[in-house]
Short mmCIF file of C-alpha atoms in Angstrom, two decimals:
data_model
loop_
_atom_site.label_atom_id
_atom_site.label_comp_id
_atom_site.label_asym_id
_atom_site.label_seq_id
_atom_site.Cartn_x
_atom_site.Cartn_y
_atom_site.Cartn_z
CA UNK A 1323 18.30 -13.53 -7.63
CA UNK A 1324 17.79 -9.85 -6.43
CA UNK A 1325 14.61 -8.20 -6.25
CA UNK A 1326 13.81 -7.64 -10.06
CA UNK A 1327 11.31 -5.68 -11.65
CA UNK A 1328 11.54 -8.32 -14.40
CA UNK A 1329 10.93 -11.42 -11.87
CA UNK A 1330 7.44 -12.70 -10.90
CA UNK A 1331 8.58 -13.96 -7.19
CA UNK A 1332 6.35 -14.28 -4.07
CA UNK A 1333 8.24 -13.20 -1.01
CA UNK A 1334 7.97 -14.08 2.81
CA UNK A 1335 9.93 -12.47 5.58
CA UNK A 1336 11.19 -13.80 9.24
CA UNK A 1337 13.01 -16.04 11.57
CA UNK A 1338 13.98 -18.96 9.66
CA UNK A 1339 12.19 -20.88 12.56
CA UNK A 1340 9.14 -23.32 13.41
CA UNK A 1341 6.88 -20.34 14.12
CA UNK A 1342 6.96 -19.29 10.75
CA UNK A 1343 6.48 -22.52 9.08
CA UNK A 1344 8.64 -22.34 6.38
CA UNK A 1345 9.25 -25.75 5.70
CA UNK A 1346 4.73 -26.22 5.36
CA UNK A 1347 5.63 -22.74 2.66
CA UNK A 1348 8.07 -24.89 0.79
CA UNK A 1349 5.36 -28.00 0.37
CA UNK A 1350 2.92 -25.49 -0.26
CA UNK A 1351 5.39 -23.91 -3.19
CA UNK A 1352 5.90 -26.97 -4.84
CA UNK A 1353 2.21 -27.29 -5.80
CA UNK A 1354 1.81 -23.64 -6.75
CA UNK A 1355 5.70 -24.22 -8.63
CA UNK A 1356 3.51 -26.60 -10.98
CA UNK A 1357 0.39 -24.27 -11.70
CA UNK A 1358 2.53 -21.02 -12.70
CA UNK A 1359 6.18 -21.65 -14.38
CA UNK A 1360 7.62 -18.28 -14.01
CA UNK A 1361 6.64 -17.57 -10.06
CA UNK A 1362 9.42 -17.90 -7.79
CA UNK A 1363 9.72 -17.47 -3.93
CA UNK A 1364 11.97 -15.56 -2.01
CA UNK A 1365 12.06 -16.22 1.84
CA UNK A 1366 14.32 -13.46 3.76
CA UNK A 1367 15.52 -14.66 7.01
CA UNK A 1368 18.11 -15.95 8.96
CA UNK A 1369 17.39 -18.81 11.72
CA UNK A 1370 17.94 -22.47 12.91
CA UNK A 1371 16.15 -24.21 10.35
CA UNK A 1372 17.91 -22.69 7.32
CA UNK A 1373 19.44 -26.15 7.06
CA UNK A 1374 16.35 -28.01 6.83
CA UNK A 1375 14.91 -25.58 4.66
CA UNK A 1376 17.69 -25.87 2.26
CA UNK A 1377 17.13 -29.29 1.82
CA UNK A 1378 13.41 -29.62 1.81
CA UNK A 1379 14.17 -27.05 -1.43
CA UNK A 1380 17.04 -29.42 -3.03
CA UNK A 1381 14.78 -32.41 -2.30
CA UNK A 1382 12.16 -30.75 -4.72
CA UNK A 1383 14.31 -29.61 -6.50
CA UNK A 1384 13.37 -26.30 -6.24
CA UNK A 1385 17.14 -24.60 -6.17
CA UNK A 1386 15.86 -22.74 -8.97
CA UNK A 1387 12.81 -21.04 -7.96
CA UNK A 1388 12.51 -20.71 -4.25
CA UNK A 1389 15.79 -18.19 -2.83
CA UNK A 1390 16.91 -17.85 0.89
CA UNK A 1391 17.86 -14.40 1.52
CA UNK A 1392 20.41 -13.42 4.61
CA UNK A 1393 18.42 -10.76 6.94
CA UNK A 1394 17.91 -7.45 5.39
CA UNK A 1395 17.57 -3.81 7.39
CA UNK A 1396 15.41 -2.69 4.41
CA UNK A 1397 13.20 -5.21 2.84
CA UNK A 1398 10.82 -3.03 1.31
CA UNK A 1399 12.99 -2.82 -2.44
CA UNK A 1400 11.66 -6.67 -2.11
CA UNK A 1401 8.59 -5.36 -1.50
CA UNK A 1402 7.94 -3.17 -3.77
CA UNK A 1403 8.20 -5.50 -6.93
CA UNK A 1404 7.03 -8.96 -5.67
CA UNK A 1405 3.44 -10.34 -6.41
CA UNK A 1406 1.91 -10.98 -3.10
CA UNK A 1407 3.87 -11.45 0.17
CA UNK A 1408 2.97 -14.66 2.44
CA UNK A 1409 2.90 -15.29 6.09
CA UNK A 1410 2.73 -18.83 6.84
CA UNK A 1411 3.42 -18.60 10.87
CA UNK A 1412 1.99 -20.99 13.20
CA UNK A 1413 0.94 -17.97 15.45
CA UNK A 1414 2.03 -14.14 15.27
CA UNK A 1415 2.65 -11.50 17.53
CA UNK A 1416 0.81 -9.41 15.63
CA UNK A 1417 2.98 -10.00 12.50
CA UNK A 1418 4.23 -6.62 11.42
CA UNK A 1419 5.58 -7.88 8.35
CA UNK A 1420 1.68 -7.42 7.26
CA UNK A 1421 2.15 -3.94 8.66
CA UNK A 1422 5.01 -3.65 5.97
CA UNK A 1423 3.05 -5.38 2.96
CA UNK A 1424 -0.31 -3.54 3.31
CA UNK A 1425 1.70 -0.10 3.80
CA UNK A 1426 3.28 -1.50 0.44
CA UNK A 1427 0.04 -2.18 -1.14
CA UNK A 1428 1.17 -6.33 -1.61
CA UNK A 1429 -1.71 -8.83 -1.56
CA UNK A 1430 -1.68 -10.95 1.41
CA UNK A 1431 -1.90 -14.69 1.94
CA UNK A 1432 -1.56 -15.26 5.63
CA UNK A 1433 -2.39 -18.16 7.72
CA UNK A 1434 -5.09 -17.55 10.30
CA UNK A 1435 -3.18 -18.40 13.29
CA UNK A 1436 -3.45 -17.02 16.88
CA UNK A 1437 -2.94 -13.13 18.03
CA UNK A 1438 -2.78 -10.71 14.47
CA UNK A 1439 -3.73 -11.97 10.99
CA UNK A 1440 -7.19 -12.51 11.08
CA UNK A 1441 -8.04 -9.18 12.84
CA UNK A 1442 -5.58 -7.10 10.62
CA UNK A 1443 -6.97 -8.58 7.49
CA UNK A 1444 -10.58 -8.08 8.78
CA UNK A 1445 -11.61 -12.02 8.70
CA UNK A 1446 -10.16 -12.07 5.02
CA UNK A 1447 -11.97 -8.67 3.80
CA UNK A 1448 -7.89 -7.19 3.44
CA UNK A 1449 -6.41 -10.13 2.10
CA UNK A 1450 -6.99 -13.94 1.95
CA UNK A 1451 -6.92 -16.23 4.96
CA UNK A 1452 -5.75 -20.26 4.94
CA UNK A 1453 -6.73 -22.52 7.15
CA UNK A 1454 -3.57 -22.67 9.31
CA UNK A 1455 -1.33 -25.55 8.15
CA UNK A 1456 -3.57 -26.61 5.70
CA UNK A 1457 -1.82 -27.04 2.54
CA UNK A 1458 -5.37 -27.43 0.66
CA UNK A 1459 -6.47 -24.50 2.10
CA UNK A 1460 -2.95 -22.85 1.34
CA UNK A 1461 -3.79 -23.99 -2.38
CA UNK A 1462 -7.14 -22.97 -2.61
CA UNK A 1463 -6.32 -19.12 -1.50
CA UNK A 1464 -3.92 -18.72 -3.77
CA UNK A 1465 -5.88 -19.89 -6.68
CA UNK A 1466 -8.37 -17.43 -5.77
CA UNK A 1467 -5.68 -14.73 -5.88
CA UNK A 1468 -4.67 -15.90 -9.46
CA UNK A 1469 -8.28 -15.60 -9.86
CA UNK A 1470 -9.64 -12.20 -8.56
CA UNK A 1471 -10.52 -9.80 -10.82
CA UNK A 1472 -8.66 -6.08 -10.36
CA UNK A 1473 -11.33 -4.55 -8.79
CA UNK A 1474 -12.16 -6.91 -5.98
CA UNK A 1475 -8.20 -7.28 -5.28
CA UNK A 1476 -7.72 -2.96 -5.39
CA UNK A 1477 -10.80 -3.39 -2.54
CA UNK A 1478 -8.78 -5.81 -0.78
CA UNK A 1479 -5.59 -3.86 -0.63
CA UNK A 1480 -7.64 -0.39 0.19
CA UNK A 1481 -8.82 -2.48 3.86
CA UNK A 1482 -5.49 -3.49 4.49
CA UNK A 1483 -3.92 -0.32 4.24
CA UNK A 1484 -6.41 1.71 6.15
CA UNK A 1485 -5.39 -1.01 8.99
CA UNK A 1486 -1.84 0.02 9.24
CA UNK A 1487 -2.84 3.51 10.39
CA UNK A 1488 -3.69 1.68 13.94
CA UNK A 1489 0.13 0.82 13.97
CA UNK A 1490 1.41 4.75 13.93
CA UNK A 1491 3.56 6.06 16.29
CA UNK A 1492 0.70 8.76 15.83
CA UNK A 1493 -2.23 6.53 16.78
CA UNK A 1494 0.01 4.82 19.88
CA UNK A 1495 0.01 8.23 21.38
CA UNK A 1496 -3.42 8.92 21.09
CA UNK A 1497 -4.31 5.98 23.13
CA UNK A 1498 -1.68 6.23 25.36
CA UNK A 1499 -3.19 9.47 26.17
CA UNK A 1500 -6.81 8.72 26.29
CA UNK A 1501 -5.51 5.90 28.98
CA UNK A 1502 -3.39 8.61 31.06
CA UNK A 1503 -6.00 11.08 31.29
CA UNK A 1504 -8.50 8.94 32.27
#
């Protein structure tokens, strides 16, 4: 499955490791699998636990809705036409892939784990915040994203963006330059 216009998909992005918690995503996609039939996931990445991954998906039986994706130089055509994009890390460093989905105008469901979500998404003002590893908590965002109406959502996205201006080239050299001429 490419990304599709056509194709409602959810999409996550990074090292197919423990930091980014893709197996918890997969438990967490089975539930949301049963609330809406035509949602799939797409996880782009390349790592050590493809393996596992691959078989926590064929043990759900999944092989049909969730889609491992090789590493991609430009993953903004995936981007561009999924519903909402979802970081599920154990901790970030700040997570630029958030950088990439609010510049994007996605929805975000992100963990609230150490060092980046939290303060990019402005204690859930920008997106919506999980309890991290907490697959209730997981649920219960994402419900409320099924559930929010337009405006509240277009509010949502509007404090995201304005966040990624603080991760500009343009906005690194203004504080590089207030700290050299000090």
């Amino acid at each position: 499955m490419e990304a599709v216009k056509n194709k409602s998909y959810l999409l996550s992005i990074g090292r197919l490791t423990r930091q980014k918690n893709f197996l918890f995503l997969i438990d967490c996609f089975k539930e949301i699998a049963d609330l809406v039939k035509d949602l799939d996931l797409i996880i782009i990445g390349e790592g050590e636990e493809k393996e596992k991954i691959l078989s926590k998906i064929k043990k759900y039986n999944l092989e049909s809705r969730v889609f491992l994706k090789n590493y991609k130089n430009n993953v903004f055509k995936y981007l561009k036409y999924c519903k909402c994009f979802i970081l599920s890390s154990l901790w970030e460093d700040p997570g630029f892939v958030l950088v990439e989905a609010a510049f994007c105008n996605k929805p975000i469901i992100s963990s609230n784990c150490f060092n980046g979500p939290s303060e990019f998404l402005q204690n859930g003002k920008g997106g919506f915040l999980y309890e991290n590893n907490s697959k209730e908590d997981f649920v219960l965002k994402f419900k409320e994203f099924l559930k929010i109406d337009k405006l509240q959502l277009n509010k949502k996205l509007i404090l995201s963006k304005k966040e990624v201006k603080k991760y500009t080239f343009h906005n690194h050299y203004i504080e590089f330059n207030k700290i050299i001429n000090l």
